[in-house]
mmCIF file of C-alpha atoms in Angstrom:
data_model
loop_
_atom_site.group_PDB
_atom_site.id
_atom_site.type_symbol
_atom_site.label_atom_id
_atom_site.label_comp_id
_atom_site.label_asym_id
_atom_site.label_seq_id
_atom_site.Cartn_x
_atom_site.Cartn_y
_atom_site.Cartn_z
ATOM 1 C CA MET A 1 158.175 18.010 154.501
ATOM 2 C CA ALA A 2 157.506 15.928 157.486
ATOM 3 C CA HIS A 3 158.442 12.488 155.963
ATOM 4 C CA GLY A 4 158.401 9.507 158.208
ATOM 5 C CA VAL A 5 156.108 11.034 160.812
ATOM 6 C CA LYS A 6 154.193 8.313 162.500
ATOM 7 C CA ASN A 7 150.781 8.523 163.983
ATOM 8 C CA ASN A 8 150.543 6.800 167.366
ATOM 9 C CA PRO A 9 147.251 5.186 168.343
ATOM 10 C CA LYS A 10 145.504 7.163 171.092
ATOM 11 C CA LYS A 11 142.163 7.068 172.852
ATOM 12 C CA GLU A 12 139.116 8.786 171.223
ATOM 13 C CA LEU A 13 139.265 12.498 171.832
ATOM 14 C CA ILE A 14 136.529 14.089 173.910
ATOM 15 C CA PRO A 15 135.059 17.489 172.586
ATOM 16 C CA PRO A 16 135.867 20.379 174.988
ATOM 17 C CA ASP A 17 133.014 21.512 177.226
ATOM 18 C CA GLY A 18 131.272 24.838 176.797
ATOM 19 C CA LEU A 19 130.369 24.229 173.196
ATOM 20 C CA THR A 20 126.864 23.905 171.945
ATOM 21 C CA PHE A 21 126.254 20.776 169.810
ATOM 22 C CA TYR A 22 123.046 21.201 167.748
ATOM 23 C CA PRO A 23 120.666 18.331 166.672
ATOM 24 C CA ALA A 24 120.919 16.993 163.264
ATOM 25 C CA TYR A 25 118.029 19.101 161.905
ATOM 26 C CA CYS A 26 120.125 22.096 162.377
ATOM 27 C CA TYR A 27 122.882 20.773 160.116
ATOM 28 C CA LYS A 28 121.414 22.357 156.880
ATOM 29 C CA ALA A 29 122.637 25.696 158.247
ATOM 30 C CA SER A 30 126.080 24.400 159.017
ATOM 31 C CA PRO A 31 128.945 25.873 156.911
ATOM 32 C CA THR A 32 130.796 22.495 157.180
ATOM 33 C CA HIS A 33 128.455 19.579 157.172
ATOM 34 C CA PHE A 34 127.735 19.485 153.404
ATOM 35 C CA ALA A 35 131.022 20.896 152.259
ATOM 36 C CA TRP A 36 134.403 19.576 151.402
ATOM 37 C CA VAL A 37 136.255 20.880 154.300
ATOM 38 C CA LYS A 38 139.848 21.679 153.631
ATOM 39 C CA LEU A 39 141.977 20.339 156.579
ATOM 40 C CA SER A 40 145.496 19.262 157.396
ATOM 41 C CA ALA A 41 146.387 15.834 158.564
ATOM 42 C CA VAL A 42 147.005 17.126 162.014
ATOM 43 C CA ASN A 43 143.445 18.601 162.202
ATOM 44 C CA VAL A 44 141.882 15.456 160.843
ATOM 45 C CA HIS A 45 143.630 13.388 163.770
ATOM 46 C CA HIS A 46 142.050 15.836 166.180
ATOM 47 C CA LEU A 47 138.515 15.521 164.896
ATOM 48 C CA THR A 48 136.384 14.349 167.673
ATOM 49 C CA ARG A 49 133.259 11.997 168.051
ATOM 50 C CA ARG A 50 130.418 12.793 170.479
ATOM 51 C CA SER A 51 128.014 10.292 172.121
ATOM 52 C CA GLY A 52 124.477 10.446 170.719
ATOM 53 C CA TYR A 53 125.775 10.808 167.140
ATOM 54 C CA GLU A 54 126.751 7.181 166.714
ATOM 55 C CA GLY A 55 126.146 5.545 163.364
ATOM 56 C CA GLN A 56 125.920 9.027 161.587
ATOM 57 C CA ASN A 57 129.611 9.122 160.688
ATOM 58 C CA ILE A 58 129.775 12.664 162.037
ATOM 59 C CA TYR A 59 132.974 14.153 163.334
ATOM 60 C CA PHE A 60 133.503 17.566 164.982
ATOM 61 C CA TYR A 61 136.042 20.346 164.856
ATOM 62 C CA LYS A 62 134.988 22.272 167.862
ATOM 63 C CA ASN A 63 131.240 21.947 167.419
ATOM 64 C CA HIS A 64 131.279 22.139 163.640
ATOM 65 C CA PRO A 65 129.952 18.829 162.147
ATOM 66 C CA ILE A 66 132.229 17.352 159.448
ATOM 67 C CA GLN A 67 131.621 14.276 157.265
ATOM 68 C CA PHE A 68 133.550 15.294 153.917
ATOM 69 C CA ILE A 69 137.206 16.417 154.065
ATOM 70 C CA CYS A 70 139.671 17.578 151.515
ATOM 71 C CA LEU A 71 143.525 17.266 151.839
ATOM 72 C CA ALA A 72 146.534 17.808 149.617
ATOM 73 C CA GLY A 73 150.144 16.669 149.903
ATOM 74 C CA VAL A 74 152.593 14.192 148.561
ATOM 75 C CA ILE A 75 152.134 10.479 148.595
ATOM 76 C CA VAL A 76 155.096 8.827 150.472
ATOM 77 C CA SER A 77 154.045 5.228 150.299
ATOM 78 C CA ARG A 78 151.561 2.877 148.870
ATOM 79 C CA GLU A 79 150.527 -0.515 150.222
ATOM 80 C CA GLU A 80 148.387 -3.103 148.401
ATOM 81 C CA HIS A 81 145.985 -5.336 150.223
ATOM 82 C CA ILE A 82 143.319 -7.735 149.019
ATOM 83 C CA ARG A 83 140.370 -5.474 149.616
ATOM 84 C CA ARG A 84 141.988 -2.028 149.764
ATOM 85 C CA THR A 85 145.176 0.011 148.813
ATOM 86 C CA ILE A 86 146.580 2.298 151.555
ATOM 87 C CA LEU A 87 148.255 5.393 150.596
ATOM 88 C CA THR A 88 150.219 7.512 153.200
ATOM 89 C CA LEU A 89 149.958 11.150 152.567
ATOM 90 C CA ASP A 90 152.442 13.822 153.901
ATOM 91 C CA ASP A 91 151.036 17.327 153.783
ATOM 92 C CA SER A 92 153.759 19.016 155.834
ATOM 93 C CA SER A 93 151.558 19.640 158.695
ATOM 94 C CA GLY A 94 153.660 17.563 161.202
ATOM 95 C CA SER A 95 151.610 14.325 160.816
ATOM 96 C CA ASN A 96 150.882 11.939 157.903
ATOM 97 C CA ILE A 97 147.561 10.473 157.236
ATOM 98 C CA GLU A 98 146.385 7.328 155.511
ATOM 99 C CA ILE A 99 144.155 7.364 152.562
ATOM 100 C CA VAL A 100 141.931 4.200 151.930
ATOM 101 C CA CYS A 101 141.115 3.232 148.408
ATOM 102 C CA SER A 102 138.521 0.428 148.352
ATOM 103 C CA LYS A 103 138.384 -2.212 145.736
ATOM 104 C CA LYS A 104 136.187 -5.087 144.646
ATOM 105 C CA GLN A 105 136.724 -8.141 142.543
ATOM 106 C CA VAL A 106 135.310 -7.866 138.923
ATOM 107 C CA GLU A 107 134.713 -10.970 136.780
ATOM 108 C CA LEU A 108 135.549 -10.550 133.114
ATOM 109 C CA PRO A 109 135.284 -12.984 130.208
ATOM 110 C CA ASP A 110 138.452 -14.731 129.362
ATOM 111 C CA SER A 111 138.241 -13.472 125.849
ATOM 112 C CA GLN A 112 138.349 -9.845 127.128
ATOM 113 C CA PRO A 113 141.840 -8.489 127.525
ATOM 114 C CA VAL A 114 142.710 -7.705 131.093
ATOM 115 C CA LYS A 115 145.082 -5.096 132.560
ATOM 116 C CA ALA A 116 145.492 -6.146 136.291
ATOM 117 C CA GLU A 117 146.808 -3.123 138.127
ATOM 118 C CA THR A 118 148.367 -5.019 140.992
ATOM 119 C CA GLY A 119 148.807 -8.759 141.788
ATOM 120 C CA ALA A 120 147.866 -11.630 139.329
ATOM 121 C CA ALA A 121 144.530 -12.002 137.912
ATOM 122 C CA VAL A 122 142.507 -14.989 139.393
ATOM 123 C CA ALA A 123 141.312 -17.416 136.712
ATOM 124 C CA ALA A 124 137.986 -19.128 137.157
ATOM 125 C CA ALA A 125 135.965 -21.329 134.808
ATOM 126 C CA GLY A 126 135.407 -19.063 131.813
ATOM 127 C CA THR A 127 136.167 -15.944 133.591
ATOM 128 C CA THR A 128 138.978 -13.817 135.073
ATOM 129 C CA ARG A 129 138.800 -11.921 138.292
ATOM 130 C CA VAL A 130 140.528 -8.629 138.578
ATOM 131 C CA PRO A 131 140.393 -5.890 141.226
ATOM 132 C CA GLU A 132 138.626 -2.575 140.468
ATOM 133 C CA TYR A 133 138.872 0.295 142.690
ATOM 134 C CA ILE A 134 135.598 2.200 143.852
ATOM 135 C CA THR A 135 134.657 5.365 145.574
ATOM 136 C CA SER A 136 133.692 5.538 149.102
ATOM 137 C CA THR A 137 130.072 6.505 148.834
ATOM 138 C CA THR A 138 128.768 6.167 145.334
ATOM 139 C CA LYS A 139 130.880 2.875 144.632
ATOM 140 C CA GLU A 140 131.669 4.048 141.151
ATOM 141 C CA ALA A 141 134.911 2.944 139.446
ATOM 142 C CA LEU A 142 137.940 4.810 140.274
ATOM 143 C CA ASP A 143 141.402 4.824 138.464
ATOM 144 C CA ILE A 144 144.305 5.311 140.860
ATOM 145 C CA LYS A 145 147.050 4.007 138.720
ATOM 146 C CA SER A 146 148.712 7.418 138.780
ATOM 147 C CA LEU A 147 148.730 7.612 142.647
ATOM 148 C CA VAL A 148 152.248 6.446 143.309
ATOM 149 C CA PRO A 149 154.887 7.728 145.844
ATOM 150 C CA GLY A 150 156.297 11.154 144.918
ATOM 151 C CA VAL A 151 152.996 12.283 143.375
ATOM 152 C CA ILE A 152 151.404 15.511 144.659
ATOM 153 C CA ALA A 153 147.629 15.360 144.554
ATOM 154 C CA LYS A 154 144.438 16.777 146.218
ATOM 155 C CA PHE A 155 142.144 14.185 147.750
ATOM 156 C CA LYS A 156 138.478 14.195 148.795
ATOM 157 C CA GLY A 157 136.604 11.559 150.846
ATOM 158 C CA THR A 158 134.877 10.708 154.050
ATOM 159 C CA VAL A 159 136.446 10.422 157.467
ATOM 160 C CA ILE A 160 136.787 6.957 158.792
ATOM 161 C CA THR A 161 138.419 5.474 161.910
ATOM 162 C CA PHE A 162 140.603 2.393 162.202
ATOM 163 C CA ARG A 163 142.046 1.525 165.596
ATOM 164 C CA ASN A 164 141.390 5.017 166.834
ATOM 165 C CA ILE A 165 143.319 6.540 163.907
ATOM 166 C CA ARG A 166 141.543 8.869 161.526
ATOM 167 C CA GLN A 167 141.766 8.008 157.865
ATOM 168 C CA LEU A 168 140.403 9.407 154.621
ATOM 169 C CA HIS A 169 138.201 6.972 152.650
ATOM 170 C CA LEU A 170 138.731 8.227 149.054
ATOM 171 C CA GLU A 171 136.104 9.480 146.831
ATOM 172 C CA ARG A 172 137.826 11.420 144.267
ATOM 173 C CA PHE A 173 141.315 13.114 143.645
ATOM 174 C CA VAL A 174 143.088 15.517 141.385
ATOM 175 C CA LEU A 175 146.817 15.615 140.574
ATOM 176 C CA LEU A 176 148.617 18.710 141.217
ATOM 177 C CA PRO A 177 151.289 19.672 138.762
ATOM 178 C CA ASP A 178 153.736 21.093 141.262
ATOM 179 C CA MET A 179 154.299 22.522 144.748
ATOM 180 C CA ALA A 180 152.687 25.809 143.799
ATOM 181 C CA GLY A 181 149.394 23.967 143.487
ATOM 182 C CA GLU A 182 149.815 22.556 146.934
ATOM 183 C CA MET A 183 150.837 25.901 148.405
ATOM 184 C CA ARG A 184 147.601 27.417 147.038
ATOM 185 C CA PHE A 185 145.721 24.713 148.721
ATOM 186 C CA TRP A 186 147.504 25.602 151.988
ATOM 187 C CA GLU A 187 146.320 29.305 151.617
ATOM 188 C CA GLU A 188 142.719 28.073 151.114
ATOM 189 C CA ARG A 189 142.914 25.713 153.944
ATOM 190 C CA THR A 190 144.269 28.502 156.311
ATOM 191 C CA ARG A 191 141.350 30.774 155.279
ATOM 192 C CA VAL A 192 138.983 28.081 156.142
ATOM 193 C CA LEU A 193 140.620 27.512 159.433
ATOM 194 C CA VAL A 194 140.577 31.149 160.444
ATOM 195 C CA ASP A 195 137.243 32.235 158.965
ATOM 196 C CA VAL A 196 135.165 29.189 159.800
ATOM 197 C CA LEU A 197 136.615 26.387 161.893
ATOM 198 C CA ALA A 198 138.374 28.601 164.582
ATOM 199 C CA VAL A 199 135.098 30.195 165.403
ATOM 200 C CA PRO A 200 132.590 27.968 167.157
ATOM 201 C CA TRP A 201 129.386 27.462 165.236
ATOM 202 C CA TYR A 202 126.497 29.454 166.684
ATOM 203 C CA LEU A 203 122.783 29.661 166.096
ATOM 204 C CA THR A 204 120.258 31.885 167.868
ATOM 205 C CA PRO A 205 117.375 30.214 169.693
ATOM 206 C CA GLU A 206 115.071 31.602 167.015
ATOM 207 C CA GLN A 207 117.201 30.126 164.262
ATOM 208 C CA VAL A 208 117.203 26.576 166.020
ATOM 209 C CA GLU A 209 113.341 26.769 166.402
ATOM 210 C CA GLN A 210 112.817 27.620 162.885
ATOM 211 C CA LEU A 211 115.194 24.846 161.704
ATOM 212 C CA ARG A 212 113.311 22.529 164.061
ATOM 213 C CA ILE A 213 109.962 23.452 162.458
ATOM 214 C CA GLU A 214 111.480 22.896 159.072
ATOM 215 C CA GLY A 215 112.881 19.584 160.187
ATOM 216 C CA VAL A 216 109.544 18.457 161.409
ATOM 217 C CA GLY A 217 108.021 19.553 158.219
ATOM 218 C CA LEU A 218 110.655 17.620 156.286
ATOM 219 C CA GLU A 219 110.101 14.528 158.486
ATOM 220 C CA GLU A 220 106.393 14.753 157.770
ATOM 221 C CA LYS A 221 106.999 15.026 154.122
ATOM 222 C CA LYS A 222 109.258 11.953 154.184
ATOM 223 C CA ARG A 223 106.529 10.181 156.248
ATOM 224 C CA LYS A 224 103.876 10.895 153.715
ATOM 225 C CA ARG A 225 106.093 9.891 150.839
ATOM 226 C CA SER A 226 106.963 6.671 152.631
ATOM 227 C CA LYS A 227 103.292 5.970 153.379
ATOM 228 C CA ALA A 228 102.440 6.761 149.792
ATOM 229 C CA LYS A 229 104.985 4.291 148.610
ATOM 230 C CA GLU A 230 103.742 1.737 150.929
ATOM 231 C CA GLN A 231 100.211 2.348 149.619
ATOM 232 C CA GLU A 232 101.320 2.178 146.135
ATOM 233 C CA LYS A 233 103.231 -1.113 146.881
ATOM 234 C CA GLU A 234 100.124 -2.598 148.447
ATOM 235 C CA ARG A 235 98.099 -1.511 145.509
ATOM 236 C CA ARG A 236 100.472 -3.186 143.069
ATOM 237 C CA GLU A 237 100.533 -6.337 145.096
ATOM 238 C CA ARG A 238 96.726 -6.339 145.400
ATOM 239 C CA LYS A 239 96.442 -5.781 141.556
ATOM 240 C CA LYS A 240 98.905 -8.660 141.085
ATOM 241 C CA ALA A 241 96.949 -10.985 143.432
ATOM 242 C CA GLU A 242 93.749 -10.108 141.549
ATOM 243 C CA ARG A 243 95.348 -10.821 138.313
ATOM 244 C CA GLU A 244 96.555 -14.135 139.638
ATOM 245 C CA VAL A 245 93.073 -15.109 140.804
ATOM 246 C CA LYS A 246 91.643 -14.113 137.367
ATOM 247 C CA ASP A 247 94.266 -16.033 135.647
ATOM 248 C CA TYR A 248 93.538 -19.042 137.798
ATOM 249 C CA GLU A 249 89.801 -18.843 137.312
ATOM 250 C CA ARG A 250 90.350 -18.402 133.460
ATOM 251 C CA ILE A 251 92.512 -21.509 133.454
ATOM 252 C CA VAL A 252 89.840 -23.369 135.535
ATOM 253 C CA ARG A 253 87.141 -22.334 133.056
ATOM 254 C CA ARG A 254 89.209 -23.432 130.226
ATOM 255 C CA TYR A 255 90.050 -26.746 131.793
ATOM 256 C CA GLN A 256 86.365 -27.354 132.468
ATOM 257 C CA ARG A 257 85.405 -26.559 128.909
ATOM 258 C CA GLU A 258 88.119 -28.760 127.623
ATOM 259 C CA GLU A 259 86.972 -31.564 130.062
ATOM 260 C CA GLU A 260 83.369 -31.208 128.789
ATOM 261 C CA VAL A 261 84.603 -31.587 125.250
ATOM 262 C CA ARG A 262 86.618 -34.678 126.219
ATOM 263 C CA ARG A 263 83.593 -36.081 128.098
ATOM 264 C CA LYS A 264 81.299 -35.676 125.093
ATOM 265 C CA TYR A 265 83.854 -36.970 122.794
ATOM 266 C CA ALA A 266 84.217 -40.042 124.984
ATOM 267 C CA GLU A 267 80.478 -40.524 125.152
ATOM 268 C CA SER A 268 80.340 -40.342 121.208
ATOM 269 C CA SER A 269 83.129 -42.694 120.839
ATOM 270 C CA ARG A 270 81.419 -45.172 123.258
ATOM 271 C CA GLU A 271 78.205 -44.846 121.235
ATOM 272 C CA VAL A 272 79.961 -45.406 117.995
ATOM 273 C CA SER A 273 81.831 -48.471 119.431
ATOM 274 C CA ALA A 274 78.599 -49.919 120.798
ATOM 275 C CA ARG A 275 76.922 -49.494 117.373
ATOM 276 C CA PHE A 276 79.864 -51.105 115.627
ATOM 277 C CA LYS A 277 79.852 -54.012 118.072
ATOM 278 C CA LYS A 278 76.038 -54.446 117.689
ATOM 279 C CA GLY A 279 76.422 -54.456 113.922
ATOM 280 C CA GLY A 280 79.206 -57.045 114.003
ATOM 281 C CA LYS A 281 77.110 -59.490 115.981
ATOM 282 C CA ARG A 282 74.386 -59.594 113.191
#
């Protein structure tokens, strides 16, 4: 295993020329975009970015768009930080890669038993704050107590970049019982590399046009759904405003009726008082 191999920061890699990079509406036909792509750490570090795709979290191997990756290897270190835990993975490819495990602070009642995985729990008024690990995309709870140095596991997550170094942002993982499981992963990874990634992604002009038409239709459906949601929202707000007006008018009418009753009662009281005073003078 290539323990201790360090990844030196480098400038962003520029994709080689001569490759066709298709627009996003073609990605539904890509064999990699919606798949957990099995890669080595070396290949992840060589994934490239391309201008025009900023903000989409899309990386490229040749011209294959990649956002989800899968790696396997042995954990060689674990570092705890306030908002994340960093695992270093050695997959025997000649380079290590960092796996980022995000965490958030969760408040629990003091009466509830707390098992803080790392660090001391922070006591607040009536509550205790403890760290909870969460997945990269769905933000669901993730238990990584078993991920310690020496453990062999398979990891899935999204590609992120920190200081021009590629990392895996953890989404899920599976522990591998022994080296045999890791070697099976190597075989699967090699097949993906040879059968898919080594061959540039190619679409015929007819396929691109068909995907464009489908993409336009999909965008039109999204636009109609968005418009329908806006109309429904406006309808609910209009109904709410109408109910508020009716409620206000009902309150005003009730107040006016009560005011009329009070006025008549006051007049009656004055008449009774006047008769009483007149009778007293006699």
